[in-house]
PDB file of C-alpha atoms in Angstrom:
ATOM      1  CA  UNK A   1     189.451  27.473 195.847  1.00  0.00           C
ATOM      2  CA  UNK A   2     191.791  27.795 192.882  1.00  0.00           C
ATOM      3  CA  UNK A   3     194.400  29.558 194.970  1.00  0.00           C
ATOM      4  CA  UNK A   4     194.226  27.077 197.837  1.00  0.00           C
ATOM      5  CA  UNK A   5     194.487  24.261 195.219  1.00  0.00           C
ATOM      6  CA  UNK A   6     197.489  25.944 193.663  1.00  0.00           C
ATOM      7  CA  UNK A   7     199.133  26.309 197.083  1.00  0.00           C
ATOM      8  CA  UNK A   8     198.450  22.653 197.859  1.00  0.00           C
ATOM      9  CA  UNK A   9     200.286  21.249 194.806  1.00  0.00           C
ATOM     10  CA  UNK A  10     203.330  23.522 195.203  1.00  0.00           C
ATOM     11  CA  UNK A  11     206.377  22.179 197.038  1.00  0.00           C
ATOM     12  CA  UNK A  12     209.171  24.174 198.655  1.00  0.00           C
ATOM     13  CA  UNK A  13     212.397  24.376 196.720  1.00  0.00           C
ATOM     14  CA  UNK A  14     215.089  22.489 198.252  1.00  0.00           C
ATOM     15  CA  UNK A  15     218.901  21.730 197.365  1.00  0.00           C
ATOM     16  CA  UNK A  16     217.988  18.078 196.959  1.00  0.00           C
ATOM     17  CA  UNK A  17     215.635  18.997 194.071  1.00  0.00           C
ATOM     18  CA  UNK A  18     218.209  21.074 192.468  1.00  0.00           C
ATOM     19  CA  UNK A  19     220.606  18.088 192.439  1.00  0.00           C
ATOM     20  CA  UNK A  20     217.836  15.818 191.129  1.00  0.00           C
ATOM     21  CA  UNK A  21     217.222  18.323 188.274  1.00  0.00           C
ATOM     22  CA  UNK A  22     220.952  18.674 187.527  1.00  0.00           C
ATOM     23  CA  UNK A  23     221.401  14.873 187.303  1.00  0.00           C
ATOM     24  CA  UNK A  24     218.308  14.757 185.073  1.00  0.00           C
ATOM     25  CA  UNK A  25     219.821  17.341 182.746  1.00  0.00           C
ATOM     26  CA  UNK A  26     223.226  15.840 182.508  1.00  0.00           C
ATOM     27  CA  UNK A  27     221.804  12.383 181.984  1.00  0.00           C
ATOM     28  CA  UNK A  28     221.638  13.120 178.143  1.00  0.00           C
ATOM     29  CA  UNK A  29     225.097  14.693 177.995  1.00  0.00           C
ATOM     30  CA  UNK A  30     227.437  12.518 175.796  1.00  0.00           C
ATOM     31  CA  UNK A  31     230.492  11.284 177.728  1.00  0.00           C
ATOM     32  CA  UNK A  32     233.606   9.558 176.312  1.00  0.00           C
ATOM     33  CA  UNK A  33     232.570   5.909 175.853  1.00  0.00           C
ATOM     34  CA  UNK A  34     234.085   2.675 174.458  1.00  0.00           C
ATOM     35  CA  UNK A  35     232.308   3.397 171.135  1.00  0.00           C
ATOM     36  CA  UNK A  36     234.137   6.840 170.872  1.00  0.00           C
ATOM     37  CA  UNK A  37     237.409   5.301 171.857  1.00  0.00           C
ATOM     38  CA  UNK A  38     237.038   2.508 169.316  1.00  0.00           C
ATOM     39  CA  UNK A  39     236.096   4.999 166.585  1.00  0.00           C
ATOM     40  CA  UNK A  40     239.393   7.028 167.249  1.00  0.00           C
ATOM     41  CA  UNK A  41     241.517   3.806 167.194  1.00  0.00           C
ATOM     42  CA  UNK A  42     239.861   2.906 163.950  1.00  0.00           C
ATOM     43  CA  UNK A  43     240.835   6.137 162.451  1.00  0.00           C
ATOM     44  CA  UNK A  44     244.572   5.839 163.390  1.00  0.00           C
ATOM     45  CA  UNK A  45     244.761   2.275 162.261  1.00  0.00           C
ATOM     46  CA  UNK A  46     245.718   1.492 158.545  1.00  0.00           C
ATOM     47  CA  UNK A  47     243.566  -0.757 156.349  1.00  0.00           C
ATOM     48  CA  UNK A  48     246.512  -2.935 155.888  1.00  0.00           C
ATOM     49  CA  UNK A  49     250.209  -2.906 155.545  1.00  0.00           C
ATOM     50  CA  UNK A  50     251.589  -0.771 152.873  1.00  0.00           C
ATOM     51  CA  UNK A  51     254.645  -0.678 150.573  1.00  0.00           C
ATOM     52  CA  UNK A  52     257.079   1.789 149.159  1.00  0.00           C
ATOM     53  CA  UNK A  53     257.568   2.467 145.549  1.00  0.00           C
ATOM     54  CA  UNK A  54     259.503   4.714 143.261  1.00  0.00           C
ATOM     55  CA  UNK A  55     257.788   6.887 140.727  1.00  0.00           C
ATOM     56  CA  UNK A  56     258.843   5.890 137.233  1.00  0.00           C
ATOM     57  CA  UNK A  57     256.956   8.344 135.135  1.00  0.00           C
ATOM     58  CA  UNK A  58     253.620   8.599 133.414  1.00  0.00           C
ATOM     59  CA  UNK A  59     252.089   6.834 130.345  1.00  0.00           C
ATOM     60  CA  UNK A  60     248.674   6.338 128.723  1.00  0.00           C
ATOM     61  CA  UNK A  61     246.461   3.291 128.723  1.00  0.00           C
ATOM     62  CA  UNK A  62     243.742   2.514 126.495  1.00  0.00           C
ATOM     63  CA  UNK A  63     240.487   0.857 127.485  1.00  0.00           C
ATOM     64  CA  UNK A  64     237.285   0.504 125.546  1.00  0.00           C
ATOM     65  CA  UNK A  65     238.431   3.399 123.308  1.00  0.00           C
ATOM     66  CA  UNK A  66     239.224   5.567 126.120  1.00  0.00           C
ATOM     67  CA  UNK A  67     242.612   7.103 126.637  1.00  0.00           C
ATOM     68  CA  UNK A  68     243.440   7.105 130.540  1.00  0.00           C
ATOM     69  CA  UNK A  69     246.602   8.887 132.019  1.00  0.00           C
ATOM     70  CA  UNK A  70     248.659   6.541 134.317  1.00  0.00           C
ATOM     71  CA  UNK A  71     251.541   6.651 136.620  1.00  0.00           C
ATOM     72  CA  UNK A  72     253.976   3.838 136.776  1.00  0.00           C
ATOM     73  CA  UNK A  73     255.266   2.982 140.161  1.00  0.00           C
ATOM     74  CA  UNK A  74     258.377   0.700 140.204  1.00  0.00           C
ATOM     75  CA  UNK A  75     259.204  -1.395 143.450  1.00  0.00           C
ATOM     76  CA  UNK A  76     262.882  -1.415 143.884  1.00  0.00           C
ATOM     77  CA  UNK A  77     264.757  -3.701 146.358  1.00  0.00           C
ATOM     78  CA  UNK A  78     263.329  -3.561 149.937  1.00  0.00           C
ATOM     79  CA  UNK A  79     259.986  -3.620 151.263  1.00  0.00           C
ATOM     80  CA  UNK A  80     261.092  -5.713 154.113  1.00  0.00           C
ATOM     81  CA  UNK A  81     259.650  -5.845 157.395  1.00  0.00           C
ATOM     82  CA  UNK A  82     262.261  -4.420 159.924  1.00  0.00           C
ATOM     83  CA  UNK A  83     260.274  -4.482 163.116  1.00  0.00           C
ATOM     84  CA  UNK A  84     256.908  -5.845 164.554  1.00  0.00           C
ATOM     85  CA  UNK A  85     255.492  -3.958 167.477  1.00  0.00           C
ATOM     86  CA  UNK A  86     252.913  -5.627 169.929  1.00  0.00           C
ATOM     87  CA  UNK A  87     250.404  -4.156 172.482  1.00  0.00           C
ATOM     88  CA  UNK A  88     252.244  -6.172 175.097  1.00  0.00           C
ATOM     89  CA  UNK A  89     255.786  -4.729 174.613  1.00  0.00           C
ATOM     90  CA  UNK A  90     255.045  -1.363 172.629  1.00  0.00           C
ATOM     91  CA  UNK A  91     251.548  -0.459 173.738  1.00  0.00           C
ATOM     92  CA  UNK A  92     250.166  -0.841 170.279  1.00  0.00           C
ATOM     93  CA  UNK A  93     250.258  -3.243 167.113  1.00  0.00           C
ATOM     94  CA  UNK A  94     252.313  -1.996 164.255  1.00  0.00           C
ATOM     95  CA  UNK A  95     254.694  -3.289 161.512  1.00  0.00           C
ATOM     96  CA  UNK A  96     257.689  -1.277 160.305  1.00  0.00           C
ATOM     97  CA  UNK A  97     258.724  -1.536 156.694  1.00  0.00           C
ATOM     98  CA  UNK A  98     261.970  -0.526 155.176  1.00  0.00           C
ATOM     99  CA  UNK A  99     262.884   0.210 151.587  1.00  0.00           C
ATOM    100  CA  UNK A 100     265.856   1.123 149.206  1.00  0.00           C
ATOM    101  CA  UNK A 101     268.926  -0.551 150.086  1.00  0.00           C
ATOM    102  CA  UNK A 102     272.016   1.678 150.703  1.00  0.00           C
ATOM    103  CA  UNK A 103     275.598   1.547 151.887  1.00  0.00           C
ATOM    104  CA  UNK A 104     275.864   1.190 155.701  1.00  0.00           C
ATOM    105  CA  UNK A 105     278.070   4.381 155.659  1.00  0.00           C
ATOM    106  CA  UNK A 106     274.995   6.346 154.428  1.00  0.00           C
ATOM    107  CA  UNK A 107     273.096   5.732 157.616  1.00  0.00           C
ATOM    108  CA  UNK A 108     273.712   6.811 161.322  1.00  0.00           C
ATOM    109  CA  UNK A 109     274.886   4.164 163.680  1.00  0.00           C
ATOM    110  CA  UNK A 110     271.570   3.799 165.322  1.00  0.00           C
ATOM    111  CA  UNK A 111     269.855   3.422 161.919  1.00  0.00           C
ATOM    112  CA  UNK A 112     272.367   0.835 160.796  1.00  0.00           C
ATOM    113  CA  UNK A 113     272.127  -1.059 164.117  1.00  0.00           C
ATOM    114  CA  UNK A 114     268.339  -1.076 163.822  1.00  0.00           C
ATOM    115  CA  UNK A 115     268.337  -2.781 160.466  1.00  0.00           C
ATOM    116  CA  UNK A 116     271.220  -5.171 161.629  1.00  0.00           C
ATOM    117  CA  UNK A 117     269.094  -6.190 164.669  1.00  0.00           C
ATOM    118  CA  UNK A 118     266.248  -7.154 162.245  1.00  0.00           C
ATOM    119  CA  UNK A 119     268.804  -9.122 160.046  1.00  0.00           C
ATOM    120  CA  UNK A 120     268.179  -7.161 156.936  1.00  0.00           C
ATOM    121  CA  UNK A 121     270.380  -4.990 154.697  1.00  0.00           C
ATOM    122  CA  UNK A 122     270.711  -1.161 155.462  1.00  0.00           C
ATOM    123  CA  UNK A 123     267.541   0.504 154.317  1.00  0.00           C
ATOM    124  CA  UNK A 124     267.060   4.143 153.630  1.00  0.00           C
ATOM    125  CA  UNK A 125     263.237   4.485 154.168  1.00  0.00           C
ATOM    126  CA  UNK A 126     261.377   3.222 157.048  1.00  0.00           C
ATOM    127  CA  UNK A 127     257.482   3.548 157.598  1.00  0.00           C
ATOM    128  CA  UNK A 128     255.337   2.212 160.369  1.00  0.00           C
ATOM    129  CA  UNK A 129     251.789   0.885 159.762  1.00  0.00           C
ATOM    130  CA  UNK A 130     249.467   0.444 162.765  1.00  0.00           C
ATOM    131  CA  UNK A 131     247.253  -2.607 162.392  1.00  0.00           C
ATOM    132  CA  UNK A 132     244.782  -4.573 164.548  1.00  0.00           C
ATOM    133  CA  UNK A 133     246.522  -7.955 164.107  1.00  0.00           C
ATOM    134  CA  UNK A 134     250.409  -8.355 163.417  1.00  0.00           C
ATOM    135  CA  UNK A 135     250.605 -12.158 164.013  1.00  0.00           C
ATOM    136  CA  UNK A 136     251.313 -12.945 160.430  1.00  0.00           C
ATOM    137  CA  UNK A 137     254.387 -10.726 160.126  1.00  0.00           C
ATOM    138  CA  UNK A 138     257.908 -11.076 161.287  1.00  0.00           C
ATOM    139  CA  UNK A 139     261.126  -9.210 160.937  1.00  0.00           C
ATOM    140  CA  UNK A 140     263.037 -10.024 157.724  1.00  0.00           C
ATOM    141  CA  UNK A 141     259.840 -11.023 155.966  1.00  0.00           C
ATOM    142  CA  UNK A 142     259.823  -9.730 152.283  1.00  0.00           C
ATOM    143  CA  UNK A 143     256.571  -8.235 151.108  1.00  0.00           C
ATOM    144  CA  UNK A 144     255.587  -8.792 147.455  1.00  0.00           C
ATOM    145  CA  UNK A 145     253.247  -6.393 145.497  1.00  0.00           C
ATOM    146  CA  UNK A 146     251.323  -9.401 143.717  1.00  0.00           C
ATOM    147  CA  UNK A 147     250.368 -10.824 147.061  1.00  0.00           C
ATOM    148  CA  UNK A 148     249.053  -7.412 148.523  1.00  0.00           C
ATOM    149  CA  UNK A 149     247.463  -5.597 145.708  1.00  0.00           C
ATOM    150  CA  UNK A 150     245.441  -6.754 142.496  1.00  0.00           C
ATOM    151  CA  UNK A 151     243.991  -4.812 139.546  1.00  0.00           C
ATOM    152  CA  UNK A 152     240.994  -2.645 140.590  1.00  0.00           C
ATOM    153  CA  UNK A 153     242.127  -2.053 144.176  1.00  0.00           C
ATOM    154  CA  UNK A 154     241.805   1.210 145.688  1.00  0.00           C
ATOM    155  CA  UNK A 155     244.947   2.695 147.240  1.00  0.00           C
ATOM    156  CA  UNK A 156     246.178   5.887 149.018  1.00  0.00           C
ATOM    157  CA  UNK A 157     249.429   7.082 147.583  1.00  0.00           C
ATOM    158  CA  UNK A 158     251.463   9.864 149.598  1.00  0.00           C
ATOM    159  CA  UNK A 159     254.680  11.620 148.399  1.00  0.00           C
ATOM    160  CA  UNK A 160     256.454  14.802 148.340  1.00  0.00           C
ATOM    161  CA  UNK A 161     254.983  17.409 145.693  1.00  0.00           C
ATOM    162  CA  UNK A 162     257.186  19.099 143.094  1.00  0.00           C
ATOM    163  CA  UNK A 163     258.781  22.186 144.686  1.00  0.00           C
ATOM    164  CA  UNK A 164     257.928  25.493 142.870  1.00  0.00           C
ATOM    165  CA  UNK A 165     259.928  27.869 144.904  1.00  0.00           C
ATOM    166  CA  UNK A 166     258.686  31.340 145.861  1.00  0.00           C
ATOM    167  CA  UNK A 167     255.412  32.109 143.963  1.00  0.00           C
ATOM    168  CA  UNK A 168     252.794  34.845 143.963  1.00  0.00           C
ATOM    169  CA  UNK A 169     249.185  34.726 144.810  1.00  0.00           C
ATOM    170  CA  UNK A 170     248.161  34.141 141.324  1.00  0.00           C
ATOM    171  CA  UNK A 171     250.012  30.938 140.736  1.00  0.00           C
ATOM    172  CA  UNK A 172     249.995  29.600 144.452  1.00  0.00           C
ATOM    173  CA  UNK A 173     246.494  30.313 145.420  1.00  0.00           C
ATOM    174  CA  UNK A 174     244.803  30.659 141.989  1.00  0.00           C
ATOM    175  CA  UNK A 175     243.905  34.440 142.529  1.00  0.00           C
ATOM    176  CA  UNK A 176     242.322  36.368 139.475  1.00  0.00           C
ATOM    177  CA  UNK A 177     244.725  38.806 137.652  1.00  0.00           C
ATOM    178  CA  UNK A 178     244.154  42.565 137.448  1.00  0.00           C
ATOM    179  CA  UNK A 179     243.382  44.423 134.252  1.00  0.00           C
ATOM    180  CA  UNK A 180     246.048  43.776 131.548  1.00  0.00           C
ATOM    181  CA  UNK A 181     245.303  46.895 129.677  1.00  0.00           C
ATOM    182  CA  UNK A 182     244.026  50.414 130.003  1.00  0.00           C
ATOM    183  CA  UNK A 183     247.003  51.573 131.975  1.00  0.00           C
ATOM    184  CA  UNK A 184     246.746  49.058 134.649  1.00  0.00           C
ATOM    185  CA  UNK A 185     249.723  48.759 137.182  1.00  0.00           C
ATOM    186  CA  UNK A 186     248.540  45.808 139.078  1.00  0.00           C
ATOM    187  CA  UNK A 187     248.334  42.913 136.570  1.00  0.00           C
ATOM    188  CA  UNK A 188     249.558  40.101 139.050  1.00  0.00           C
ATOM    189  CA  UNK A 189     249.601  41.958 142.276  1.00  0.00           C
ATOM    190  CA  UNK A 190     248.188  40.407 145.159  1.00  0.00           C
ATOM    191  CA  UNK A 191     245.271  42.885 146.119  1.00  0.00           C
ATOM    192  CA  UNK A 192     244.019  43.862 149.466  1.00  0.00           C
ATOM    193  CA  UNK A 193     244.924  41.763 152.541  1.00  0.00           C
ATOM    194  CA  UNK A 194     242.185  43.282 154.690  1.00  0.00           C
ATOM    195  CA  UNK A 195     243.778  45.743 157.275  1.00  0.00           C
ATOM    196  CA  UNK A 196     242.431  49.098 157.842  1.00  0.00           C
ATOM    197  CA  UNK A 197     241.698  51.550 160.816  1.00  0.00           C
ATOM    198  CA  UNK A 198     239.701  48.406 161.928  1.00  0.00           C
ATOM    199  CA  UNK A 199     241.062  46.048 162.909  1.00  0.00           C
ATOM    200  CA  UNK A 200     244.310  47.787 162.053  1.00  0.00           C
ATOM    201  CA  UNK A 201     246.203  44.465 161.505  1.00  0.00           C
ATOM    202  CA  UNK A 202     246.354  41.617 159.123  1.00  0.00           C
ATOM    203  CA  UNK A 203     244.781  38.405 160.525  1.00  0.00           C
ATOM    204  CA  UNK A 204     246.671  35.242 160.640  1.00  0.00           C
ATOM    205  CA  UNK A 205     246.127  32.765 157.827  1.00  0.00           C
ATOM    206  CA  UNK A 206     245.763  35.257 154.938  1.00  0.00           C
ATOM    207  CA  UNK A 207     246.831  33.709 151.650  1.00  0.00           C
ATOM    208  CA  UNK A 208     249.859  35.391 150.663  1.00  0.00           C
ATOM    209  CA  UNK A 209     252.845  34.978 148.403  1.00  0.00           C
ATOM    210  CA  UNK A 210     255.271  32.315 149.563  1.00  0.00           C
ATOM    211  CA  UNK A 211     257.000  28.899 149.122  1.00  0.00           C
ATOM    212  CA  UNK A 212     254.912  26.590 147.040  1.00  0.00           C
ATOM    213  CA  UNK A 213     255.229  22.820 146.665  1.00  0.00           C
ATOM    214  CA  UNK A 214     257.623  20.451 148.161  1.00  0.00           C
ATOM    215  CA  UNK A 215     255.133  19.301 150.775  1.00  0.00           C
ATOM    216  CA  UNK A 216     253.633  16.017 151.688  1.00  0.00           C
ATOM    217  CA  UNK A 217     250.646  15.081 149.571  1.00  0.00           C
ATOM    218  CA  UNK A 218     248.268  12.086 149.662  1.00  0.00           C
ATOM    219  CA  UNK A 219     246.096  11.049 146.676  1.00  0.00           C
ATOM    220  CA  UNK A 220     243.200   8.994 148.003  1.00  0.00           C
ATOM    221  CA  UNK A 221     241.155   6.185 146.368  1.00  0.00           C
ATOM    222  CA  UNK A 222     243.438   5.941 143.365  1.00  0.00           C
ATOM    223  CA  UNK A 223     242.701   2.882 141.214  1.00  0.00           C
ATOM    224  CA  UNK A 224     245.348   0.232 140.231  1.00  0.00           C
ATOM    225  CA  UNK A 225     245.078  -0.468 136.436  1.00  0.00           C
ATOM    226  CA  UNK A 226     247.743  -3.042 136.228  1.00  0.00           C
ATOM    227  CA  UNK A 227     250.002  -5.143 138.465  1.00  0.00           C
ATOM    228  CA  UNK A 228     253.184  -6.562 136.681  1.00  0.00           C
ATOM    229  CA  UNK A 229     254.797  -9.056 139.066  1.00  0.00           C
ATOM    230  CA  UNK A 230     257.680  -9.763 136.629  1.00  0.00           C
ATOM    231  CA  UNK A 231     258.733  -6.255 136.451  1.00  0.00           C
ATOM    232  CA  UNK A 232     257.988  -5.428 139.909  1.00  0.00           C
ATOM    233  CA  UNK A 233     255.681  -2.393 138.933  1.00  0.00           C
ATOM    234  CA  UNK A 234     252.100  -1.337 139.249  1.00  0.00           C
ATOM    235  CA  UNK A 235     250.175   1.183 137.049  1.00  0.00           C
ATOM    236  CA  UNK A 236     247.850   3.653 138.807  1.00  0.00           C
ATOM    237  CA  UNK A 237     245.063   5.815 137.161  1.00  0.00           C
ATOM    238  CA  UNK A 238     245.885   9.409 137.142  1.00  0.00           C
ATOM    239  CA  UNK A 239     248.925  11.586 138.225  1.00  0.00           C
ATOM    240  CA  UNK A 240     250.807  11.070 141.618  1.00  0.00           C
ATOM    241  CA  UNK A 241     252.846  13.658 143.584  1.00  0.00           C
ATOM    242  CA  UNK A 242     256.498  14.316 142.859  1.00  0.00           C
ATOM    243  CA  UNK A 243     258.811  13.827 140.099  1.00  0.00           C
ATOM    244  CA  UNK A 244     260.226  10.600 138.527  1.00  0.00           C
ATOM    245  CA  UNK A 245     262.449   9.015 141.059  1.00  0.00           C
ATOM    246  CA  UNK A 246     260.477  10.274 144.162  1.00  0.00           C
ATOM    247  CA  UNK A 247     259.573   7.512 146.807  1.00  0.00           C
ATOM    248  CA  UNK A 248     255.990   7.015 147.270  1.00  0.00           C
ATOM    249  CA  UNK A 249     254.042   5.233 150.168  1.00  0.00           C
ATOM    250  CA  UNK A 250     251.352   3.058 148.999  1.00  0.00           C
ATOM    251  CA  UNK A 251     248.579   1.786 151.506  1.00  0.00           C
ATOM    252  CA  UNK A 252     245.233   0.169 150.978  1.00  0.00           C
ATOM    253  CA  UNK A 253     242.443   2.956 150.863  1.00  0.00           C
ATOM    254  CA  UNK A 254     240.452   3.440 154.246  1.00  0.00           C
ATOM    255  CA  UNK A 255     237.885   5.373 152.243  1.00  0.00           C
ATOM    256  CA  UNK A 256     236.089   2.627 150.097  1.00  0.00           C
ATOM    257  CA  UNK A 257     232.911   3.648 148.013  1.00  0.00           C
ATOM    258  CA  UNK A 258     231.727   4.083 144.597  1.00  0.00           C
ATOM    259  CA  UNK A 259     234.427   4.957 142.000  1.00  0.00           C
ATOM    260  CA  UNK A 260     234.578   4.856 138.092  1.00  0.00           C
ATOM    261  CA  UNK A 261     237.076   2.663 136.764  1.00  0.00           C
TER     262      UNK A 261
END
């Protein structure tokens, strides 16, 4: 009876059943959706239009009896909108900002023509900021720091770090030194890089001596301690990349959370 009952409930396997199972199994598979597309677009968008500034140097500010290291950023002539891109004409919305006035002879003809078309003076630095809405910007518009940033704001600051030249593993990667006494002959040597009979080669990406610094670095969630509209300068907590005179890119921080002023 049990055997006959089991045979009665069983159904012959068919290709249509396999298709049904495949559809049921794939129904939970994640596919590209509008949510994912919007997330990718949000990651590429800036939190707001940014500014250029020149690193003036470092100083110390005192607040509630505490000494805070700070960097002064001076805003020279510039920070002018040179181009406004829209989704209708360019496929995306963006605002291009120029900085540092120079002689026209210092630019190539296409660069000089680009600035002339916008009706602005020749500018050395150009940077594009992708935004959701660009309706409030127009070519030739001057951007002022006091209207865009205030004390306590979080910003992301990007610049070129100080070049250190060719350095060993101890300085470049923070490796430990060897013995300094007892007849040691490997005080600052690199050490093993991994090859042997197996695998018989050095894997790519091993931390080795080489050129250090002179690369783009971004400091995130830096705090603005002071905005001086008269002197066209802002003071930011902590150190920033580069030497005095280096050009820095300042944008509103996209990662906003808890922080300690």
